[in-house]
Amino acid sequence: MTSTASDYAWITHSQWFGRCDQDGYSLTLVHGRDPQQVLEAIGAVPQGFGDGFDDLLDCHEELLEYVDDYQDGSFAVAAATVPGTGGDWTLLLALDSGVGISGHLPALSAGGVTVTHDSNAGKPMQYFTHYLDGELITTFEEPAWAQGSDPGALEPLLREVGYDESGKQAAFFALAERLTGVRIADETVRDAEFLLGVVADEDTD
């Protein structure tokens, strides 16, 4: 794949991505597990099927009505099958303020691969994280601060996709495609057939 940040310019006018960016999100691509297995691996309580991003948003908003403690870390997720390198991958989108999925990534990547990019709500902190078979390869907000077993592993690809601080999120989409072969268009998430779930805050479960 030769994707670059310019291939993801659509995120600047995408309604669903705009909402994700507003509320905080994690977008993870998982190889080695189907959507049902992904939801089971993160302990999600099934919420049925969803037809597009709007159904995930409804699930998210219903959860917010139920949870009256702003410190509660419960969050809504949606998982769908997408094609990529080596066969099918699972796209996992979480409306979790960019923090909820992180603790599940070692287990979720066991026997496979996860590639995640996320952003918290409020003052943006945007991270990219790559796990392989339960091992953190690299995670960073800025490449110079990367951590993991091979923190500089993605620096050549970052340069190729056109990374710069002002266009970080588009570059992260392109970087994820380089690693997974999964091309995400606006309609990929907007119109996806999802399995929905809710992950309870471990402190309140």
JSON list of C-alpha atoms in Angstrom, two decimals:
[
{"chain": "A", "resi": 1, "resn": "MET", "atom": "CA", "xyz": [0.00, 0.00, 0.00]},
{"chain": "A", "resi": 2, "resn": "THR", "atom": "CA", "xyz": [1.25, 3.47, -0.88]},
{"chain": "A", "resi": 3, "resn": "SER", "atom": "CA", "xyz": [-1.29, 5.51, 1.03]},
{"chain": "A", "resi": 4, "resn": "THR", "atom": "CA", "xyz": [-0.38, 9.01, 2.21]},
{"chain": "A", "resi": 5, "resn": "ALA", "atom": "CA", "xyz": [-2.02, 11.57, 4.45]},
{"chain": "A", "resi": 6, "resn": "SER", "atom": "CA", "xyz": [-3.60, 13.22, 1.40]},
{"chain": "A", "resi": 7, "resn": "ASP", "atom": "CA", "xyz": [-5.70, 10.08, 0.85]},
{"chain": "A", "resi": 8, "resn": "TYR", "atom": "CA", "xyz": [-7.41, 10.81, 4.14]},
{"chain": "A", "resi": 9, "resn": "ALA", "atom": "CA", "xyz": [-8.23, 14.48, 3.57]},
{"chain": "A", "resi": 10, "resn": "TRP", "atom": "CA", "xyz": [-11.90, 13.44, 3.78]},
{"chain": "A", "resi": 11, "resn": "ILE", "atom": "CA", "xyz": [-11.70, 13.31, 7.59]},
{"chain": "A", "resi": 12, "resn": "THR", "atom": "CA", "xyz": [-11.84, 17.12, 7.71]},
{"chain": "A", "resi": 13, "resn": "HIS", "atom": "CA", "xyz": [-15.43, 17.10, 6.44]},
{"chain": "A", "resi": 14, "resn": "SER", "atom": "CA", "xyz": [-16.63, 13.68, 7.65]},
{"chain": "A", "resi": 15, "resn": "GLN", "atom": "CA", "xyz": [-19.63, 13.90, 9.98]},
{"chain": "A", "resi": 16, "resn": "TRP", "atom": "CA", "xyz": [-18.90, 10.68, 11.82]},
{"chain": "A", "resi": 17, "resn": "PHE", "atom": "CA", "xyz": [-15.21, 11.43, 12.25]},
{"chain": "A", "resi": 18, "resn": "GLY", "atom": "CA", "xyz": [-16.03, 14.95, 13.40]},
{"chain": "A", "resi": 19, "resn": "ARG", "atom": "CA", "xyz": [-18.19, 13.50, 16.16]},
{"chain": "A", "resi": 20, "resn": "CYS", "atom": "CA", "xyz": [-15.47, 11.02, 17.12]},
{"chain": "A", "resi": 21, "resn": "ASP", "atom": "CA", "xyz": [-12.92, 13.82, 17.27]},
{"chain": "A", "resi": 22, "resn": "GLN", "atom": "CA", "xyz": [-15.27, 15.88, 19.43]},
{"chain": "A", "resi": 23, "resn": "ASP", "atom": "CA", "xyz": [-16.02, 13.16, 21.98]},
{"chain": "A", "resi": 24, "resn": "GLY", "atom": "CA", "xyz": [-12.75, 11.19, 21.91]},
{"chain": "A", "resi": 25, "resn": "TYR", "atom": "CA", "xyz": [-12.32, 7.87, 20.17]},
{"chain": "A", "resi": 26, "resn": "SER", "atom": "CA", "xyz": [-10.11, 4.86, 19.50]},
{"chain": "A", "resi": 27, "resn": "LEU", "atom": "CA", "xyz": [-10.00, 3.20, 16.08]},
{"chain": "A", "resi": 28, "resn": "THR", "atom": "CA", "xyz": [-8.30, -0.20, 16.18]},
{"chain": "A", "resi": 29, "resn": "LEU", "atom": "CA", "xyz": [-7.64, -2.65, 13.37]},
{"chain": "A", "resi": 30, "resn": "VAL", "atom": "CA", "xyz": [-7.34, -6.23, 14.62]},
{"chain": "A", "resi": 31, "resn": "HIS", "atom": "CA", "xyz": [-5.92, -9.23, 12.75]},
{"chain": "A", "resi": 32, "resn": "GLY", "atom": "CA", "xyz": [-6.55, -12.70, 14.10]},
{"chain": "A", "resi": 33, "resn": "ARG", "atom": "CA", "xyz": [-10.05, -12.22, 15.57]},
{"chain": "A", "resi": 34, "resn": "ASP", "atom": "CA", "xyz": [-13.46, -11.70, 14.00]},
{"chain": "A", "resi": 35, "resn": "PRO", "atom": "CA", "xyz": [-15.87, -9.03, 15.35]},
{"chain": "A", "resi": 36, "resn": "GLN", "atom": "CA", "xyz": [-17.54, -11.41, 17.80]},
{"chain": "A", "resi": 37, "resn": "GLN", "atom": "CA", "xyz": [-14.19, -12.56, 19.14]},
{"chain": "A", "resi": 38, "resn": "VAL", "atom": "CA", "xyz": [-12.98, -8.96, 19.44]},
{"chain": "A", "resi": 39, "resn": "LEU", "atom": "CA", "xyz": [-15.98, -7.95, 21.56]},
{"chain": "A", "resi": 40, "resn": "GLU", "atom": "CA", "xyz": [-15.51, -11.02, 23.74]},
{"chain": "A", "resi": 41, "resn": "ALA", "atom": "CA", "xyz": [-11.80, -10.26, 24.18]},
{"chain": "A", "resi": 42, "resn": "ILE", "atom": "CA", "xyz": [-12.51, -6.78, 25.55]},
{"chain": "A", "resi": 43, "resn": "GLY", "atom": "CA", "xyz": [-15.39, -7.93, 27.74]},
{"chain": "A", "resi": 44, "resn": "ALA", "atom": "CA", "xyz": [-18.08, -6.02, 25.86]},
{"chain": "A", "resi": 45, "resn": "VAL", "atom": "CA", "xyz": [-21.71, -6.68, 26.72]},
{"chain": "A", "resi": 46, "resn": "PRO", "atom": "CA", "xyz": [-23.47, -7.32, 23.36]},
{"chain": "A", "resi": 47, "resn": "GLN", "atom": "CA", "xyz": [-25.92, -4.67, 22.20]},
{"chain": "A", "resi": 48, "resn": "GLY", "atom": "CA", "xyz": [-27.04, -6.28, 18.96]},
{"chain": "A", "resi": 49, "resn": "PHE", "atom": "CA", "xyz": [-26.38, -5.23, 15.40]},
{"chain": "A", "resi": 50, "resn": "GLY", "atom": "CA", "xyz": [-25.90, -1.71, 14.11]},
{"chain": "A", "resi": 51, "resn": "ASP", "atom": "CA", "xyz": [-26.43, -0.29, 10.65]},
{"chain": "A", "resi": 52, "resn": "GLY", "atom": "CA", "xyz": [-23.80, 2.39, 10.31]},
{"chain": "A", "resi": 53, "resn": "PHE", "atom": "CA", "xyz": [-22.15, 4.90, 12.63]},
{"chain": "A", "resi": 54, "resn": "ASP", "atom": "CA", "xyz": [-25.45, 6.46, 13.70]},
{"chain": "A", "resi": 55, "resn": "ASP", "atom": "CA", "xyz": [-26.39, 3.26, 15.53]},
{"chain": "A", "resi": 56, "resn": "LEU", "atom": "CA", "xyz": [-23.10, 3.33, 17.43]},
{"chain": "A", "resi": 57, "resn": "LEU", "atom": "CA", "xyz": [-23.79, 6.94, 18.32]},
{"chain": "A", "resi": 58, "resn": "ASP", "atom": "CA", "xyz": [-27.26, 6.00, 19.60]},
{"chain": "A", "resi": 59, "resn": "CYS", "atom": "CA", "xyz": [-25.68, 3.28, 21.74]},
{"chain": "A", "resi": 60, "resn": "HIS", "atom": "CA", "xyz": [-23.15, 5.78, 23.06]},
{"chain": "A", "resi": 61, "resn": "GLU", "atom": "CA", "xyz": [-25.79, 8.36, 23.92]},
{"chain": "A", "resi": 62, "resn": "GLU", "atom": "CA", "xyz": [-28.02, 5.79, 25.63]},
{"chain": "A", "resi": 63, "resn": "LEU", "atom": "CA", "xyz": [-25.04, 4.79, 27.75]},
{"chain": "A", "resi": 64, "resn": "LEU", "atom": "CA", "xyz": [-24.43, 8.41, 28.72]},
{"chain": "A", "resi": 65, "resn": "GLU", "atom": "CA", "xyz": [-28.05, 8.68, 29.90]},
{"chain": "A", "resi": 66, "resn": "TYR", "atom": "CA", "xyz": [-27.63, 5.56, 32.03]},
{"chain": "A", "resi": 67, "resn": "VAL", "atom": "CA", "xyz": [-24.27, 6.55, 33.53]},
{"chain": "A", "resi": 68, "resn": "ASP", "atom": "CA", "xyz": [-24.68, 9.58, 35.78]},
{"chain": "A", "resi": 69, "resn": "ASP", "atom": "CA", "xyz": [-21.10, 9.68, 37.08]},
{"chain": "A", "resi": 70, "resn": "TYR", "atom": "CA", "xyz": [-18.86, 11.64, 34.70]},
{"chain": "A", "resi": 71, "resn": "GLN", "atom": "CA", "xyz": [-15.89, 9.67, 36.02]},
{"chain": "A", "resi": 72, "resn": "ASP", "atom": "CA", "xyz": [-17.40, 6.35, 34.93]},
{"chain": "A", "resi": 73, "resn": "GLY", "atom": "CA", "xyz": [-15.14, 4.89, 32.23]},
{"chain": "A", "resi": 74, "resn": "SER", "atom": "CA", "xyz": [-17.76, 2.74, 30.49]},
{"chain": "A", "resi": 75, "resn": "PHE", "atom": "CA", "xyz": [-17.87, 3.15, 26.71]},
{"chain": "A", "resi": 76, "resn": "ALA", "atom": "CA", "xyz": [-19.64, 1.97, 23.55]},
{"chain": "A", "resi": 77, "resn": "VAL", "atom": "CA", "xyz": [-17.92, 0.01, 20.79]},
{"chain": "A", "resi": 78, "resn": "ALA", "atom": "CA", "xyz": [-18.69, -1.21, 17.28]},
{"chain": "A", "resi": 79, "resn": "ALA", "atom": "CA", "xyz": [-16.88, -3.96, 15.37]},
{"chain": "A", "resi": 80, "resn": "ALA", "atom": "CA", "xyz": [-17.05, -4.78, 11.66]},
{"chain": "A", "resi": 81, "resn": "THR", "atom": "CA", "xyz": [-15.17, -6.96, 9.19]},
{"chain": "A", "resi": 82, "resn": "VAL", "atom": "CA", "xyz": [-12.96, -5.14, 6.67]},
{"chain": "A", "resi": 83, "resn": "PRO", "atom": "CA", "xyz": [-10.58, -6.49, 4.00]},
{"chain": "A", "resi": 84, "resn": "GLY", "atom": "CA", "xyz": [-6.84, -6.04, 4.37]},
{"chain": "A", "resi": 85, "resn": "THR", "atom": "CA", "xyz": [-3.46, -7.67, 4.02]},
{"chain": "A", "resi": 86, "resn": "GLY", "atom": "CA", "xyz": [-3.62, -11.39, 4.75]},
{"chain": "A", "resi": 87, "resn": "GLY", "atom": "CA", "xyz": [-7.40, -11.57, 4.67]},
{"chain": "A", "resi": 88, "resn": "ASP", "atom": "CA", "xyz": [-10.08, -10.07, 6.86]},
{"chain": "A", "resi": 89, "resn": "TRP", "atom": "CA", "xyz": [-9.41, -7.66, 9.70]},
{"chain": "A", "resi": 90, "resn": "THR", "atom": "CA", "xyz": [-11.79, -6.33, 12.33]},
{"chain": "A", "resi": 91, "resn": "LEU", "atom": "CA", "xyz": [-12.34, -2.60, 12.58]},
{"chain": "A", "resi": 92, "resn": "LEU", "atom": "CA", "xyz": [-13.11, -1.70, 16.19]},
{"chain": "A", "resi": 93, "resn": "LEU", "atom": "CA", "xyz": [-14.37, 1.82, 16.84]},
{"chain": "A", "resi": 94, "resn": "ALA", "atom": "CA", "xyz": [-14.77, 2.93, 20.44]},
{"chain": "A", "resi": 95, "resn": "LEU", "atom": "CA", "xyz": [-16.30, 6.17, 21.65]},
{"chain": "A", "resi": 96, "resn": "ASP", "atom": "CA", "xyz": [-14.13, 6.11, 24.73]},
{"chain": "A", "resi": 97, "resn": "SER", "atom": "CA", "xyz": [-12.40, 9.50, 25.01]},
{"chain": "A", "resi": 98, "resn": "GLY", "atom": "CA", "xyz": [-9.32, 7.87, 23.54]},
{"chain": "A", "resi": 99, "resn": "VAL", "atom": "CA", "xyz": [-8.40, 5.92, 26.67]},
{"chain": "A", "resi": 100, "resn": "GLY", "atom": "CA", "xyz": [-10.75, 2.98, 27.15]},
{"chain": "A", "resi": 101, "resn": "ILE", "atom": "CA", "xyz": [-9.31, 0.50, 24.65]},
{"chain": "A", "resi": 102, "resn": "SER", "atom": "CA", "xyz": [-5.67, 0.96, 25.61]},
{"chain": "A", "resi": 103, "resn": "GLY", "atom": "CA", "xyz": [-5.75, -1.42, 28.56]},
{"chain": "A", "resi": 104, "resn": "HIS", "atom": "CA", "xyz": [-7.25, -4.17, 26.40]},
{"chain": "A", "resi": 105, "resn": "LEU", "atom": "CA", "xyz": [-4.68, -4.08, 23.60]},
{"chain": "A", "resi": 106, "resn": "PRO", "atom": "CA", "xyz": [-2.19, -6.64, 24.97]},
{"chain": "A", "resi": 107, "resn": "ALA", "atom": "CA", "xyz": [-4.90, -9.30, 25.26]},
{"chain": "A", "resi": 108, "resn": "LEU", "atom": "CA", "xyz": [-6.63, -8.23, 22.06]},
{"chain": "A", "resi": 109, "resn": "SER", "atom": "CA", "xyz": [-3.42, -8.59, 20.06]},
{"chain": "A", "resi": 110, "resn": "ALA", "atom": "CA", "xyz": [-2.49, -12.00, 21.51]},
{"chain": "A", "resi": 111, "resn": "GLY", "atom": "CA", "xyz": [-1.91, -14.36, 18.58]},
{"chain": "A", "resi": 112, "resn": "GLY", "atom": "CA", "xyz": [-2.36, -11.50, 16.13]},
{"chain": "A", "resi": 113, "resn": "VAL", "atom": "CA", "xyz": [-1.87, -7.78, 15.49]},
{"chain": "A", "resi": 114, "resn": "THR", "atom": "CA", "xyz": [-3.50, -4.54, 16.58]},
{"chain": "A", "resi": 115, "resn": "VAL", "atom": "CA", "xyz": [-2.97, -1.06, 15.13]},
{"chain": "A", "resi": 116, "resn": "THR", "atom": "CA", "xyz": [-4.67, 1.78, 16.97]},
{"chain": "A", "resi": 117, "resn": "HIS", "atom": "CA", "xyz": [-4.95, 5.52, 16.62]},
{"chain": "A", "resi": 118, "resn": "ASP", "atom": "CA", "xyz": [-6.95, 7.62, 19.01]},
{"chain": "A", "resi": 119, "resn": "SER", "atom": "CA", "xyz": [-7.67, 11.09, 20.32]},
{"chain": "A", "resi": 120, "resn": "ASN", "atom": "CA", "xyz": [-8.98, 12.24, 23.67]},
{"chain": "A", "resi": 121, "resn": "ALA", "atom": "CA", "xyz": [-11.75, 14.77, 24.08]},
{"chain": "A", "resi": 122, "resn": "GLY", "atom": "CA", "xyz": [-10.91, 18.36, 24.97]},
{"chain": "A", "resi": 123, "resn": "LYS", "atom": "CA", "xyz": [-7.28, 19.37, 24.50]},
{"chain": "A", "resi": 124, "resn": "PRO", "atom": "CA", "xyz": [-6.25, 16.89, 21.80]},
{"chain": "A", "resi": 125, "resn": "MET", "atom": "CA", "xyz": [-3.67, 14.22, 22.53]},
{"chain": "A", "resi": 126, "resn": "GLN", "atom": "CA", "xyz": [-3.43, 11.88, 19.56]},
{"chain": "A", "resi": 127, "resn": "TYR", "atom": "CA", "xyz": [-1.58, 8.58, 19.82]},
{"chain": "A", "resi": 128, "resn": "PHE", "atom": "CA", "xyz": [-0.61, 5.76, 17.49]},
{"chain": "A", "resi": 129, "resn": "THR", "atom": "CA", "xyz": [-0.02, 2.29, 18.96]},
{"chain": "A", "resi": 130, "resn": "HIS", "atom": "CA", "xyz": [1.13, -0.98, 17.41]},
{"chain": "A", "resi": 131, "resn": "TYR", "atom": "CA", "xyz": [1.00, -4.36, 19.19]},
{"chain": "A", "resi": 132, "resn": "LEU", "atom": "CA", "xyz": [2.16, -7.74, 17.87]},
{"chain": "A", "resi": 133, "resn": "ASP", "atom": "CA", "xyz": [1.12, -10.92, 19.71]},
{"chain": "A", "resi": 134, "resn": "GLY", "atom": "CA", "xyz": [0.67, -9.13, 23.03]},
{"chain": "A", "resi": 135, "resn": "GLU", "atom": "CA", "xyz": [3.91, -7.13, 22.76]},
{"chain": "A", "resi": 136, "resn": "LEU", "atom": "CA", "xyz": [3.97, -3.36, 22.47]},
{"chain": "A", "resi": 137, "resn": "ILE", "atom": "CA", "xyz": [6.10, -2.57, 19.43]},
{"chain": "A", "resi": 138, "resn": "THR", "atom": "CA", "xyz": [5.67, 1.19, 19.56]},
{"chain": "A", "resi": 139, "resn": "THR", "atom": "CA", "xyz": [3.36, 3.88, 20.87]},
{"chain": "A", "resi": 140, "resn": "PHE", "atom": "CA", "xyz": [3.77, 7.62, 20.47]},
{"chain": "A", "resi": 141, "resn": "GLU", "atom": "CA", "xyz": [2.10, 11.00, 20.40]},
{"chain": "A", "resi": 142, "resn": "GLU", "atom": "CA", "xyz": [5.19, 12.42, 18.74]},
{"chain": "A", "resi": 143, "resn": "PRO", "atom": "CA", "xyz": [7.77, 10.10, 17.11]},
{"chain": "A", "resi": 144, "resn": "ALA", "atom": "CA", "xyz": [10.62, 11.52, 19.20]},
{"chain": "A", "resi": 145, "resn": "TRP", "atom": "CA", "xyz": [8.84, 10.32, 22.35]},
{"chain": "A", "resi": 146, "resn": "ALA", "atom": "CA", "xyz": [8.01, 6.81, 21.15]},
{"chain": "A", "resi": 147, "resn": "GLN", "atom": "CA", "xyz": [8.12, 3.86, 23.56]},
{"chain": "A", "resi": 148, "resn": "GLY", "atom": "CA", "xyz": [7.99, 0.09, 23.10]},
{"chain": "A", "resi": 149, "resn": "SER", "atom": "CA", "xyz": [10.23, -2.80, 22.12]},
{"chain": "A", "resi": 150, "resn": "ASP", "atom": "CA", "xyz": [11.10, -1.07, 18.82]},
{"chain": "A", "resi": 151, "resn": "PRO", "atom": "CA", "xyz": [10.14, 2.59, 19.34]},
{"chain": "A", "resi": 152, "resn": "GLY", "atom": "CA", "xyz": [11.58, 3.87, 16.06]},
{"chain": "A", "resi": 153, "resn": "ALA", "atom": "CA", "xyz": [10.11, 1.10, 13.91]},
{"chain": "A", "resi": 154, "resn": "LEU", "atom": "CA", "xyz": [7.62, 3.32, 12.11]},
{"chain": "A", "resi": 155, "resn": "GLU", "atom": "CA", "xyz": [9.69, 6.46, 11.54]},
{"chain": "A", "resi": 156, "resn": "PRO", "atom": "CA", "xyz": [10.49, 5.65, 7.86]},
{"chain": "A", "resi": 157, "resn": "LEU", "atom": "CA", "xyz": [6.80, 5.01, 7.12]},
{"chain": "A", "resi": 158, "resn": "LEU", "atom": "CA", "xyz": [5.79, 8.19, 8.93]},
{"chain": "A", "resi": 159, "resn": "ARG", "atom": "CA", "xyz": [8.02, 10.19, 6.61]},
{"chain": "A", "resi": 160, "resn": "GLU", "atom": "CA", "xyz": [6.59, 8.39, 3.58]},
{"chain": "A", "resi": 161, "resn": "VAL", "atom": "CA", "xyz": [2.96, 9.07, 4.48]},
{"chain": "A", "resi": 162, "resn": "GLY", "atom": "CA", "xyz": [3.63, 12.78, 5.00]},
{"chain": "A", "resi": 163, "resn": "TYR", "atom": "CA", "xyz": [3.47, 13.10, 8.75]},
{"chain": "A", "resi": 164, "resn": "ASP", "atom": "CA", "xyz": [3.56, 16.54, 10.26]},
{"chain": "A", "resi": 165, "resn": "GLU", "atom": "CA", "xyz": [2.10, 17.85, 13.47]},
{"chain": "A", "resi": 166, "resn": "SER", "atom": "CA", "xyz": [-0.70, 19.84, 11.82]},
{"chain": "A", "resi": 167, "resn": "GLY", "atom": "CA", "xyz": [-1.98, 16.85, 9.84]},
{"chain": "A", "resi": 168, "resn": "LYS", "atom": "CA", "xyz": [-1.32, 14.13, 12.38]},
{"chain": "A", "resi": 169, "resn": "GLN", "atom": "CA", "xyz": [-4.67, 12.33, 12.23]},
{"chain": "A", "resi": 170, "resn": "ALA", "atom": "CA", "xyz": [-4.73, 11.92, 8.45]},
{"chain": "A", "resi": 171, "resn": "ALA", "atom": "CA", "xyz": [-1.16, 10.63, 8.62]},
{"chain": "A", "resi": 172, "resn": "PHE", "atom": "CA", "xyz": [-2.15, 8.13, 11.31]},
{"chain": "A", "resi": 173, "resn": "PHE", "atom": "CA", "xyz": [-4.95, 6.78, 9.08]},
{"chain": "A", "resi": 174, "resn": "ALA", "atom": "CA", "xyz": [-2.43, 6.39, 6.25]},
{"chain": "A", "resi": 175, "resn": "LEU", "atom": "CA", "xyz": [0.13, 4.77, 8.54]},
{"chain": "A", "resi": 176, "resn": "ALA", "atom": "CA", "xyz": [-2.46, 2.28, 9.74]},
{"chain": "A", "resi": 177, "resn": "GLU", "atom": "CA", "xyz": [-3.22, 1.40, 6.13]},
{"chain": "A", "resi": 178, "resn": "ARG", "atom": "CA", "xyz": [0.46, 0.84, 5.39]},
{"chain": "A", "resi": 179, "resn": "LEU", "atom": "CA", "xyz": [0.63, -1.66, 8.27]},
{"chain": "A", "resi": 180, "resn": "THR", "atom": "CA", "xyz": [-2.67, -3.46, 7.67]},
{"chain": "A", "resi": 181, "resn": "GLY", "atom": "CA", "xyz": [-3.71, -2.98, 4.06]},
{"chain": "A", "resi": 182, "resn": "VAL", "atom": "CA", "xyz": [-7.07, -1.70, 5.29]},
{"chain": "A", "resi": 183, "resn": "ARG", "atom": "CA", "xyz": [-8.25, 1.35, 3.33]},
{"chain": "A", "resi": 184, "resn": "ILE", "atom": "CA", "xyz": [-10.82, 3.32, 5.28]},
{"chain": "A", "resi": 185, "resn": "ALA", "atom": "CA", "xyz": [-13.10, 5.66, 3.36]},
{"chain": "A", "resi": 186, "resn": "ASP", "atom": "CA", "xyz": [-15.80, 7.87, 4.85]},
{"chain": "A", "resi": 187, "resn": "GLU", "atom": "CA", "xyz": [-18.46, 5.29, 3.97]},
{"chain": "A", "resi": 188, "resn": "THR", "atom": "CA", "xyz": [-16.46, 2.41, 5.48]},
{"chain": "A", "resi": 189, "resn": "VAL", "atom": "CA", "xyz": [-17.57, 3.49, 8.94]},
{"chain": "A", "resi": 190, "resn": "ARG", "atom": "CA", "xyz": [-20.61, 5.57, 8.04]},
{"chain": "A", "resi": 191, "resn": "ASP", "atom": "CA", "xyz": [-22.41, 2.61, 6.45]},
{"chain": "A", "resi": 192, "resn": "ALA", "atom": "CA", "xyz": [-20.80, -0.42, 8.12]},
{"chain": "A", "resi": 193, "resn": "GLU", "atom": "CA", "xyz": [-22.73, -3.40, 9.46]},
{"chain": "A", "resi": 194, "resn": "PHE", "atom": "CA", "xyz": [-21.53, -3.44, 13.05]},
{"chain": "A", "resi": 195, "resn": "LEU", "atom": "CA", "xyz": [-21.73, -5.63, 16.10]},
{"chain": "A", "resi": 196, "resn": "LEU", "atom": "CA", "xyz": [-22.34, -3.26, 18.99]},
{"chain": "A", "resi": 197, "resn": "GLY", "atom": "CA", "xyz": [-21.28, -3.56, 22.60]},
{"chain": "A", "resi": 198, "resn": "VAL", "atom": "CA", "xyz": [-20.71, -1.71, 25.83]},
{"chain": "A", "resi": 199, "resn": "VAL", "atom": "CA", "xyz": [-17.56, -2.13, 27.92]},
{"chain": "A", "resi": 200, "resn": "ALA", "atom": "CA", "xyz": [-18.15, -1.45, 31.59]},
{"chain": "A", "resi": 201, "resn": "ASP", "atom": "CA", "xyz": [-15.73, 0.54, 33.70]},
{"chain": "A", "resi": 202, "resn": "GLU", "atom": "CA", "xyz": [-13.65, -2.04, 35.59]},
{"chain": "A", "resi": 203, "resn": "ASP", "atom": "CA", "xyz": [-13.98, 0.06, 38.75]},
{"chain": "A", "resi": 204, "resn": "THR", "atom": "CA", "xyz": [-17.78, 0.02, 38.62]},
{"chain": "A", "resi": 205, "resn": "ASP", "atom": "CA", "xyz": [-18.47, -3.36, 36.98]}
]
